[in-house]
Coordinates of C-alpha atoms and ligand atoms in Angstrom, one line a residue:
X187 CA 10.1 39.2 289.3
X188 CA 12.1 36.1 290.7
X189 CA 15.3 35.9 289.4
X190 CA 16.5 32.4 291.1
X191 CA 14.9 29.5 291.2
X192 CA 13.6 29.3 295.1
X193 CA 13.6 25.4 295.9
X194 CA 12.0 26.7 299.3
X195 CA 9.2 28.4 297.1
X196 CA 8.4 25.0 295.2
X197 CA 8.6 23.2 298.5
X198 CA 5.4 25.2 300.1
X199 CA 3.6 24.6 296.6
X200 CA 4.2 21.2 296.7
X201 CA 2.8 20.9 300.2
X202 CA -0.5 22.5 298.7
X203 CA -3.6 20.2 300.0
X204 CA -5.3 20.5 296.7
X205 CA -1.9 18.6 295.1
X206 CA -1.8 15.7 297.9
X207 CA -4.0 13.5 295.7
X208 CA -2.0 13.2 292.6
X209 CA 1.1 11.2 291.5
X210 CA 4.8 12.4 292.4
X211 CA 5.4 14.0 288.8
X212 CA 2.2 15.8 288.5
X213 CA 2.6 17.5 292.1
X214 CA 5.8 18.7 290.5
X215 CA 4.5 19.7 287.1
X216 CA 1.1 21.8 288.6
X217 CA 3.2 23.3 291.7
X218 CA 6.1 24.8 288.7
X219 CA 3.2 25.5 286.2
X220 CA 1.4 27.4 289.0
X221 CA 4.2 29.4 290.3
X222 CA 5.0 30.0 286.5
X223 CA 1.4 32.0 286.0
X224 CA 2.0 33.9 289.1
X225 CA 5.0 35.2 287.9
X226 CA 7.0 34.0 290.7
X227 CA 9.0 32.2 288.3
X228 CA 9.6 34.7 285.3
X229 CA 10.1 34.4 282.1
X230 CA 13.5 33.5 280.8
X231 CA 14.2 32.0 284.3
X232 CA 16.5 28.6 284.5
X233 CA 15.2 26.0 286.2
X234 CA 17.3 23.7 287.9
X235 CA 18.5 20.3 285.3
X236 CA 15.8 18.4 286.2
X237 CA 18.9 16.1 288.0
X238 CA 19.8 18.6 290.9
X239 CA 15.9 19.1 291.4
X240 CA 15.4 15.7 291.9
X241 CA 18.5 15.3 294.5
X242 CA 17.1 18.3 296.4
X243 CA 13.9 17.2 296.2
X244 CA 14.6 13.6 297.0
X245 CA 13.0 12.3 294.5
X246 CA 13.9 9.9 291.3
X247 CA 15.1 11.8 288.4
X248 CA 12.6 10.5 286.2
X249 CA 9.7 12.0 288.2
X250 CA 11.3 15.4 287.6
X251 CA 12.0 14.1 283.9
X252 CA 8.2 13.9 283.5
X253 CA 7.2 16.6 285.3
X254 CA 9.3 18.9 282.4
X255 CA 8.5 17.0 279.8
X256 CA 4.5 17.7 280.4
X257 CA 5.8 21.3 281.0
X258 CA 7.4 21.5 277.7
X259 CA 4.7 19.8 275.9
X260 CA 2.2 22.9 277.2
X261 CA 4.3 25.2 276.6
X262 CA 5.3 26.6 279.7
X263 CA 8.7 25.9 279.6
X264 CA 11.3 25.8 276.9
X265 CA 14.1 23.1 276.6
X266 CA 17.5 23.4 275.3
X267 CA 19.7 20.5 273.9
X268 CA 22.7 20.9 276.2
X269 CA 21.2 24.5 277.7
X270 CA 18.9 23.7 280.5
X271 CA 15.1 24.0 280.8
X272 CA 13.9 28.1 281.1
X273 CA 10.5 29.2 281.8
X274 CA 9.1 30.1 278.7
X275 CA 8.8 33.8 277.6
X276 CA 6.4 33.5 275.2
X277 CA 3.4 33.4 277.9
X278 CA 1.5 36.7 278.1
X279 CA 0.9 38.6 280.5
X280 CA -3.0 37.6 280.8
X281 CA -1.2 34.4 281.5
X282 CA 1.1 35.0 284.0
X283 CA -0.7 37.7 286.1
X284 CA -4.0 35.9 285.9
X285 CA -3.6 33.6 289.4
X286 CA -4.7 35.5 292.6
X287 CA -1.4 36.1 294.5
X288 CA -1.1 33.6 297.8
X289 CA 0.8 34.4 301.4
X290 CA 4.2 32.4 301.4
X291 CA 4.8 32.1 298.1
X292 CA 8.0 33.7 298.2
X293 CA 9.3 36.5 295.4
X294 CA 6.9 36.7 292.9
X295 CA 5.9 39.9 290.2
X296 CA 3.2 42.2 291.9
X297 CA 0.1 41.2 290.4
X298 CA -3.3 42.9 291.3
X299 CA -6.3 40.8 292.6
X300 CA -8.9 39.5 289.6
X301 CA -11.3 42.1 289.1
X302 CA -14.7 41.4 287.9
X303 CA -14.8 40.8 284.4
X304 CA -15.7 43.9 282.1
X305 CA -19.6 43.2 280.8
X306 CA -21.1 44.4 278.0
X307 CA -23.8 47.1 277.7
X308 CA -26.6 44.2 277.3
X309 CA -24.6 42.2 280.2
X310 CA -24.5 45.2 282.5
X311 CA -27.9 45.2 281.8
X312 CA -28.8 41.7 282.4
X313 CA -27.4 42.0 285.8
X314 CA -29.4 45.4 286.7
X315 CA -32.8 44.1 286.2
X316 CA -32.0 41.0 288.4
X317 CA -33.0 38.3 286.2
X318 CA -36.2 36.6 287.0
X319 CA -36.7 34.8 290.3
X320 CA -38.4 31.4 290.6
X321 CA -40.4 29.8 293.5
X322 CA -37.9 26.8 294.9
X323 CA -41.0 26.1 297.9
X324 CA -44.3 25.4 298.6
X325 CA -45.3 29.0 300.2
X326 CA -48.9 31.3 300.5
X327 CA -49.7 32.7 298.4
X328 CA -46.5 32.4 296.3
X329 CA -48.5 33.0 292.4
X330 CA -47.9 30.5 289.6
X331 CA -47.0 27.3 291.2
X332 CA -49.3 24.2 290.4
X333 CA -50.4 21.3 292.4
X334 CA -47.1 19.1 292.8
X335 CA -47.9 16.9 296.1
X336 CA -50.8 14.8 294.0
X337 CA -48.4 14.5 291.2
X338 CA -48.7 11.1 289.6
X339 CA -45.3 10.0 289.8
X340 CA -46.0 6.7 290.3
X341 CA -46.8 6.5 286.5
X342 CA -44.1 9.2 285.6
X343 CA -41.5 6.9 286.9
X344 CA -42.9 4.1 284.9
X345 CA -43.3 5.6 281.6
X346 CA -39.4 6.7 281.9
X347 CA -38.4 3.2 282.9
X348 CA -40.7 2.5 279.6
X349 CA -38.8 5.1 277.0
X350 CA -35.4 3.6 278.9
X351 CA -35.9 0.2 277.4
X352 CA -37.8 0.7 274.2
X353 CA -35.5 3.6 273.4
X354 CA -32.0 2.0 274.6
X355 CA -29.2 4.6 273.6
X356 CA -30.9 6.2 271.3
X357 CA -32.1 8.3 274.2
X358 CA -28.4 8.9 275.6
X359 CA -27.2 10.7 272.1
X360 CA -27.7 14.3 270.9
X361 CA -31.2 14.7 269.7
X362 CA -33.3 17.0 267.4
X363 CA -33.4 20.8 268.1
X364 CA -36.5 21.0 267.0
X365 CA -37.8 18.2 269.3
X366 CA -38.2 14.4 269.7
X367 CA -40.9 13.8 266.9
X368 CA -43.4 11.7 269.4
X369 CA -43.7 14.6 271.3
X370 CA -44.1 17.1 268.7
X371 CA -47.0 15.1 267.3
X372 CA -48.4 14.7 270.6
X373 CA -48.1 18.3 271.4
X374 CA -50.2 19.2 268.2
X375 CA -52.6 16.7 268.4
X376 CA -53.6 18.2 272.0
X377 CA -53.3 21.9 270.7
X378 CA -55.5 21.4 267.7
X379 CA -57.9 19.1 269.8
X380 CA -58.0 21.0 273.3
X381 CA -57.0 24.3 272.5
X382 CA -58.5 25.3 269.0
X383 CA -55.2 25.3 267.6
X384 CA -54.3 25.0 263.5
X385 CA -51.0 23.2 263.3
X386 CA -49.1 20.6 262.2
X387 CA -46.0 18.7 264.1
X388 CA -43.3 20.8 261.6
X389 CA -44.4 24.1 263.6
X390 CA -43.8 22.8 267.1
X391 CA -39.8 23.6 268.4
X392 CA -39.6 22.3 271.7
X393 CA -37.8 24.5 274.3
X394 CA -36.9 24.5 278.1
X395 CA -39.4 27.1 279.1
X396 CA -41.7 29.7 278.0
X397 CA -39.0 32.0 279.1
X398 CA -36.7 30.4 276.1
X399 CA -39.2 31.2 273.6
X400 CA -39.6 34.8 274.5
X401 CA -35.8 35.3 274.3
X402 CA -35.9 33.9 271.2
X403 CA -38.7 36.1 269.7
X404 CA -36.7 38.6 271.3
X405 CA -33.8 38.2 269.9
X406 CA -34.6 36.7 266.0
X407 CA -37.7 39.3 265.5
X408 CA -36.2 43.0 266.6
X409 CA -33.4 44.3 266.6
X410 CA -31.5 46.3 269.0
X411 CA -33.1 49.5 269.8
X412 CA -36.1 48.7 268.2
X413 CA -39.7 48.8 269.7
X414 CA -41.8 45.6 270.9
X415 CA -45.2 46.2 272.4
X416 CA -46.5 44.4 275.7
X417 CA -49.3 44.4 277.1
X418 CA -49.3 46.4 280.1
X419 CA -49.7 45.2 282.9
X420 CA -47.9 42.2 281.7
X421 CA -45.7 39.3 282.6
X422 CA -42.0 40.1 284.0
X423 CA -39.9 37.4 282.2
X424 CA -41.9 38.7 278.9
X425 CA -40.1 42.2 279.6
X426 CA -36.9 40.6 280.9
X427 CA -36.7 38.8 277.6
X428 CA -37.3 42.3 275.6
X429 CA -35.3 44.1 277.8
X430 CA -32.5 41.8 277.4
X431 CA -32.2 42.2 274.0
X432 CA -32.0 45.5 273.9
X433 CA -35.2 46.4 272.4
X434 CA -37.4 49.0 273.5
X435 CA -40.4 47.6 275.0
X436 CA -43.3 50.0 274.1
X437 CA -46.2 48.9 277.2
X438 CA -50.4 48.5 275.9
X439 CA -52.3 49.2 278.2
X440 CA -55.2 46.5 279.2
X441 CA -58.7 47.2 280.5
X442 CA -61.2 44.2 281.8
X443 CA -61.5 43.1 279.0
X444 CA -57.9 42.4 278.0
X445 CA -55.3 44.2 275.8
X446 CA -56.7 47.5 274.1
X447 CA -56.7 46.6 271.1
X448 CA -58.0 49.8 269.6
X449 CA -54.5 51.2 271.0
X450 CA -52.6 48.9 268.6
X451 CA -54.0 50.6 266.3
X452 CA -52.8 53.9 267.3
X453 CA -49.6 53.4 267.7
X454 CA -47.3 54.2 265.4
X455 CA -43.6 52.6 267.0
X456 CA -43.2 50.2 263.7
X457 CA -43.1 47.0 266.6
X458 CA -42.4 43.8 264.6
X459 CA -44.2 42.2 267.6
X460 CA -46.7 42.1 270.6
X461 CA -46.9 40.0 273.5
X462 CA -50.1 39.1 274.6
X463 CA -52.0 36.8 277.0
X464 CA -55.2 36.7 275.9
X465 CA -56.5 33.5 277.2
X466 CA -55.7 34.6 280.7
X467 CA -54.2 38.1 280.8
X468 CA -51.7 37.9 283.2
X469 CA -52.2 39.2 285.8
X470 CA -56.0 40.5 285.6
X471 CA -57.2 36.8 284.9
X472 CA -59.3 38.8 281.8
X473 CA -60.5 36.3 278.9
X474 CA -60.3 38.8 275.6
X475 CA -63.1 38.9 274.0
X476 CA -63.6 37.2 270.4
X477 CA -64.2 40.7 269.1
X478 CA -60.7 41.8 270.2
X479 CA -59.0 38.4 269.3
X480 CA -60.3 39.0 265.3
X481 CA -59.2 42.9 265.7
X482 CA -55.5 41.6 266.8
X483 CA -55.3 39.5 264.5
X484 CA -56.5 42.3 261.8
X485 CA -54.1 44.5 262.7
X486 CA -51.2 41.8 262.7
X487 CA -51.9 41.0 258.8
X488 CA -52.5 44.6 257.9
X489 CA -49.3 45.7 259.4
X490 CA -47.0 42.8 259.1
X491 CA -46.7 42.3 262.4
X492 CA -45.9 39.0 264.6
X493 CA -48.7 38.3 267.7
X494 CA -46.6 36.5 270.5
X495 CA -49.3 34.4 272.2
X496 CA -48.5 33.3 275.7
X497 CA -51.4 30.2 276.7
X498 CA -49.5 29.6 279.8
X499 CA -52.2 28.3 282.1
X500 CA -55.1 28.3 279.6
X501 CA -55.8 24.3 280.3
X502 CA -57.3 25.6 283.5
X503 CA -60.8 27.3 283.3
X504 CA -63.4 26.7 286.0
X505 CA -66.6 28.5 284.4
X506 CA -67.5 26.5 281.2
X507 CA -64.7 25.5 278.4
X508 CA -61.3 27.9 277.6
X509 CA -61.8 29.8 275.0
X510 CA -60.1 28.8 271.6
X511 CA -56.4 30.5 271.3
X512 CA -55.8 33.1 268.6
X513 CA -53.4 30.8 266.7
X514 CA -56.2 28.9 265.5
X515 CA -58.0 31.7 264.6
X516 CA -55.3 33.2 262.4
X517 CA -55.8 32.3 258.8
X518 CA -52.8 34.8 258.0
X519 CA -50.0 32.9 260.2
X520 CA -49.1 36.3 262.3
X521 CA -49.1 34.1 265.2
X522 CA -46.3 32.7 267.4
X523 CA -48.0 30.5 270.1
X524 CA -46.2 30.0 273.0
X525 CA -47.0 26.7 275.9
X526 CA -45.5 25.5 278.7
X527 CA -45.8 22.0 281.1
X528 CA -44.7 24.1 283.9
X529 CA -48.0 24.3 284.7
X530 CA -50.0 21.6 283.4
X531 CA -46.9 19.4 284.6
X532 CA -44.7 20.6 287.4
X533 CA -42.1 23.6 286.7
X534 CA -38.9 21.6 287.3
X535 CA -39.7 19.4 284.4
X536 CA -38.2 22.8 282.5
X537 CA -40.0 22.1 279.1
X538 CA -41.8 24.4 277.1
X539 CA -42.8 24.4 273.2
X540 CA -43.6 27.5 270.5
X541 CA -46.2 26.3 267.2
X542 CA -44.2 29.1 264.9
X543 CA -45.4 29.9 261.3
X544 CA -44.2 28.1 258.8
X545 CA -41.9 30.6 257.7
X546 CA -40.2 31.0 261.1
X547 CA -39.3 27.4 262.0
X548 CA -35.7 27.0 260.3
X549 CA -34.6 30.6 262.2
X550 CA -35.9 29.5 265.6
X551 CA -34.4 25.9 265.4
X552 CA -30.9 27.0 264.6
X553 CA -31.2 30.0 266.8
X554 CA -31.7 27.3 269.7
X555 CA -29.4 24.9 268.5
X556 CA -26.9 27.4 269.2
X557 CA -28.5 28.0 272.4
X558 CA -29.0 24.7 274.4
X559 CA -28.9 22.2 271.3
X560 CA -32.1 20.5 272.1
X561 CA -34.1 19.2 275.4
X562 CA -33.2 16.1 277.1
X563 CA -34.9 13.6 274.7
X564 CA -35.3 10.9 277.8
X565 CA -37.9 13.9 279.5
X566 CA -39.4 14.7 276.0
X567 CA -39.9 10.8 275.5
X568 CA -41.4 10.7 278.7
X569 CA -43.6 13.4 278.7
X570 CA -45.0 11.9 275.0
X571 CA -45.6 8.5 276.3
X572 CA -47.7 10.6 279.8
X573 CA -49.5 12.5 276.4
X574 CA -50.2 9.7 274.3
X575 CA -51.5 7.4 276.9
X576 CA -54.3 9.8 278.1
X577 CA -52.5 10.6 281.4
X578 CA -52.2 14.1 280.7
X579 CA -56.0 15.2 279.9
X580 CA -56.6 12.5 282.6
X581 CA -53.9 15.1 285.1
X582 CA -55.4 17.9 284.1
X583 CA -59.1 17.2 284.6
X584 CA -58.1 16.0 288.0
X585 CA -56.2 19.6 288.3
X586 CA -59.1 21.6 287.0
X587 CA -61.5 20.2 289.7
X588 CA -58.6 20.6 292.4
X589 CA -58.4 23.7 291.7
X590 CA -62.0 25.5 291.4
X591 CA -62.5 23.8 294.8
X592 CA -59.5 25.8 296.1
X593 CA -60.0 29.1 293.8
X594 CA -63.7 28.9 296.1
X595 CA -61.7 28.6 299.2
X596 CA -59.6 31.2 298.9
X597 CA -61.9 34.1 297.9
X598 CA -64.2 33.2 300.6
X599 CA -61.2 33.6 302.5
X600 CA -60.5 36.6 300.9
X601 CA -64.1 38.1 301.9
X602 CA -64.1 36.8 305.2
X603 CA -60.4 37.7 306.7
X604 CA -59.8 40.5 304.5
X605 CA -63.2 42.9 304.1
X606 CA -61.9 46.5 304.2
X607 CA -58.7 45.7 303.4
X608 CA -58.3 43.4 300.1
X609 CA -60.9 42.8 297.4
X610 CA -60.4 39.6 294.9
X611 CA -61.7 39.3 291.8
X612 CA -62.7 35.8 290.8
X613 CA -60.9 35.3 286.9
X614 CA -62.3 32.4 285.1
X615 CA -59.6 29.9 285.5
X616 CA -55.7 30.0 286.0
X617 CA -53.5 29.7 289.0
X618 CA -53.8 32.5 290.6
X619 CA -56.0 35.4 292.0
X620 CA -55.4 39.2 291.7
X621 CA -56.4 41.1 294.6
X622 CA -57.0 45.1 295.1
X623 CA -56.0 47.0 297.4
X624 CA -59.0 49.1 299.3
X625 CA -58.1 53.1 299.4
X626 CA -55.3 53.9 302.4
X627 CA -53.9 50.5 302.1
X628 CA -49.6 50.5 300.9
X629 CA -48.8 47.5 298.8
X630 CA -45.5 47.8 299.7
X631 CA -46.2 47.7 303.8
X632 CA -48.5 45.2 303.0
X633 CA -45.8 42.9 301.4
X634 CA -43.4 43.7 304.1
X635 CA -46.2 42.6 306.9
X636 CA -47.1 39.5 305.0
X637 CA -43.4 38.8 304.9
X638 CA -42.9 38.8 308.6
X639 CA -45.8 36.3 308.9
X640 CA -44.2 34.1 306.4
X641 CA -46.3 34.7 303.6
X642 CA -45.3 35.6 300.3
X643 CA -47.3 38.1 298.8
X644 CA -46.4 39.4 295.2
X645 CA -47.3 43.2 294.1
X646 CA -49.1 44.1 291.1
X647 CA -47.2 47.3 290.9
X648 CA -43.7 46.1 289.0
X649 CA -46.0 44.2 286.6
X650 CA -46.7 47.8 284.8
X651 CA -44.7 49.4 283.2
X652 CA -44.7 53.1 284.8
X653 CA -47.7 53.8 288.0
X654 CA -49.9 50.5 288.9
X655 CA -53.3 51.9 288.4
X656 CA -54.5 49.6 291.1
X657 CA -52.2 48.7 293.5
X658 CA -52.7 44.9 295.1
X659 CA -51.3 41.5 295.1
X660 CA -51.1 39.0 293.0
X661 CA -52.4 35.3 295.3
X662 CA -51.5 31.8 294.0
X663 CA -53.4 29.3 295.4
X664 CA -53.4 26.3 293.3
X665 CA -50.3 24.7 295.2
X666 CA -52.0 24.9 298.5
X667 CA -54.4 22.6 300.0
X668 CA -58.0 23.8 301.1
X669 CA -56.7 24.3 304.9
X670 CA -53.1 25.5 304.4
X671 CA -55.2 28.3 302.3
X672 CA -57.3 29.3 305.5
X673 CA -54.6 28.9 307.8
X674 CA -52.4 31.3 305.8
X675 CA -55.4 34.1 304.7
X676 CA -56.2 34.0 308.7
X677 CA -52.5 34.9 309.2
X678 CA -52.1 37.6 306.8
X679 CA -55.5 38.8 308.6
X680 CA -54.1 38.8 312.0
X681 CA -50.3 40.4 310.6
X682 CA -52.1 43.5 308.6
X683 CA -54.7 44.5 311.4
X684 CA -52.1 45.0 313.7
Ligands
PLP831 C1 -47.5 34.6 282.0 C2 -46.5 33.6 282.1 N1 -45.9 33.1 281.0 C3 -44.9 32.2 281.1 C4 -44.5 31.7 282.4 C5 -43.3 30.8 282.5 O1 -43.3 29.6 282.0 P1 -41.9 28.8 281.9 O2 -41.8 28.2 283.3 O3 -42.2 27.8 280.9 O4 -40.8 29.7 281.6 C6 -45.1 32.2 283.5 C7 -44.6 31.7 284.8 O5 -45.1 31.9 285.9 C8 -46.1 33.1 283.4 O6 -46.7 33.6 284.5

């Protein structure tokens, strides 16, 4: 460690390009404070009386005067009446040790480079499975993505300008956790009137995503170490979620018909909770059946058990009207519903909502109060007013037509480019198409082909947990228009015969 003060030292710290900007004193005060954390001024160490600096640094003595005093103030120096100033030796070592040692710095103490900062088990973890990665672009046949070219932003930017003048500040202060109450009547008032729901504004919490509601039923309904069943195959941020919390995510398997529900009933794990997707399993596109829906919800009452329903792209169903979600069906209140304008809306918008029982709404608010505190309130205010004045059943009728015409397109495509190869199976609605892979065919190669072609393909096989029974791909369509759809399917055709 430097026992002398270096003016030489100082002198290349001060010439630092990040320092240029600022005033005289505070190029002093940051180039001392940062040679004081590297240790190449050590603890104990006299500086100069800030007099002699300033004559060797031609510059006034106040400028040096202030430069110490600010030095003093945080701490990194001490000052004796009549003694001197003396870099403090009170600084620990995390401190001092803690700046990445630079060339020409003169004498300094050795300190190591930063290493990566120790994670926990569940951190560790976090970073293993890779998070979840979003589509950023328009690609084939990238699953999941809606329509966003035909958006109507023309009226989106309106209604904001709208909420910006009849709101004023209101909108620029904290708001609710739970939710800007416009929207949460608005979001009820469609659930109960399009999607068979029960509930009232006091259950809807509005969240970022669909992915912030399954961290918090992960994290406020089992603990550590404890099961959750899935539904198998089954939705990757769902078991990112689980798996993140460090419970043990117990998979169900699903037939065509949806989750097995006679399997629930087998098991013995003691889950708190299931996710399902029973509007739209994702991602066999299979409707469950009433029959099913009444046994979950059975099983849920009898055992005490919480049903995490995900009705992520239910709005759109091409073969007569979506089937009613299990919330509404559930006169026991076992039923966490779980929605998302990602879809209905455009994915950037980042807003999702959960309609939680009763019981559940004062642990999920503060659990996301700590979290993010609440959603922007000038989006939420804007997405009410595109609710309230009709724009969003008006958006996703348009959608719902869009899209049939395209879901026809592409598994024409499907049987015209691919026979031998690929086999689609039409769901009744949603966003995207699964298609199985004929015998001989790899999934893998097959993603790796489409890749070199510049089409996104994404495997069924890390949906399941364990083996893919079927191996195949999973093919969004609804972001593509009728001819980018041929184009790309006539592509993929020509990469995989080759
Ligand atoms: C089954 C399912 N649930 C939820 C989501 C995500 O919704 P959000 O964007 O609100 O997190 C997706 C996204 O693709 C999904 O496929």
């Amino acid at each position: 460690m430097a026992s002398t003060f270096e003016l030489e030292t100082l002198n290349m710290r001060l010439g630092a390009a990040d320092l240029q900007p600022l005033d005289l004193h505070q190029r002093i005060q940051r180039a001392l404070r940062a040679l004081i954390l590297e240790g190449a001024l050590a603890p104990g160490l006299k500086l100069p009386a800030s007099r002699v600096l300033a004559g060797s640094l031609g510059v006034a003595r106040d400028t040096v005067e202030n430069a110490y005093v600010h030095l003093h103030r945080d701490g990194f120096i001490t000052r004796r009446e009549g003694s001197g100033s003396y870099v403090s030796n009170t600084l620990g070592p995390e401190l001092r040790g803690g700046v990445q040692r630079r060339p020409g710095a003169g004498r300094r103490r050795e300190t190591s480079p930063p290493t990566a900062p120790a994670l926990s088990r569940r951190g560790q973890l976090i970073l293993e499975q890779g998070g979840v990665s979003d589509q950023q672009e328009i690609r084939a046949f990238a699953p999941g993505l809606p329509e966003t070219r035909a958006f109507p932003l023309a009226v989106w930017e309106r209604l904001h300008r709208q909420v910006m003048k009849d709101y004023r500040g209101s909108v620029l202060l904290h708001g609710d956790p739970q939710g800007a109450e416009p929207l949460r009547n608005a979001i009820a008032t469609y659930l109960n009137l399009e999607r068979g729901a029960k509930c009232s504004p006091e259950q809807i919490l509005v969240l970022s995503s669909t992915r912030q509601a399954l961290l918090l039923c992960a994290q406020l309904l089992a603990d550590a170490g404890k099961p959750v069943l899935m539904e198998n195959p089954g939705y990757i941020g769902a078991r990112r979620a689980f798996e993140a919390a460090e419970t043990r995510v117990i998979p169900i398997d699903v037939d065509d018909h949806g989750l097995r529900t006679d399997l629930l009933r087998a098991d013995t794990s003691g889950a708190a909770c299931l996710y399902v997707t029973p509007s739209h399993q994702y991602p066999t596109g299979a409707t469950l059946p009433l029959e099913r829906r009444l046994d979950l919800i059975n099983w849920a009452a009898e055992q005490r058990r919480w049903i995490i329903e995900d009705d992520y792209d239910s709005e759109f169903h091409y073969d007569g009207l979506p089937t009613a979600c299990v919330q509404g069906l559930d006169p026991y209140r076992r039923t966490i519903y779980l929605g998302t304008f990602s879809k209905t809306l455009f994915p950037g918008l980042r807003m999702g909502y959960m309609v939680l029982p009763p019981e559940l709404v004062d642990a999920f608010t503060r659990a996301r109060s700590i979290m993010d505190g609440h959603t922007p309130q000038l989006l939420q205010l804007t997405v009410a007013r595109f609710m309230e004045d009709g724009h969003y059943n008006a958006h996703i009728r348009a959608m719902r037509k869009l899209y049939r015409a395209r879901r026809t397109v592409l598994l024409d495509a499907v049987s015209r480019h691919l026979p031998g190869i690929a086999n689609a199976l039409p769901p009744p609605g949603g966003l995207q198409i699964p298609c199985f892979l004929a015998d001989g065919w790899s999934e893998e190669r097959t993603l790796r082909q489409a890749a070199s072609a510049g089409i996104q393909l994404l495997g069924l096989s890390p949906l399941y947990a364990g083996t893919a029974s079927r191996p195949g791909w999973l093919l969004g369509y609804a972001s593509l228009t009728e001819h980018e759809i041929e184009a790309a399917m006539r592509r993929l055709a020509k990469v995989l015969k080759r």
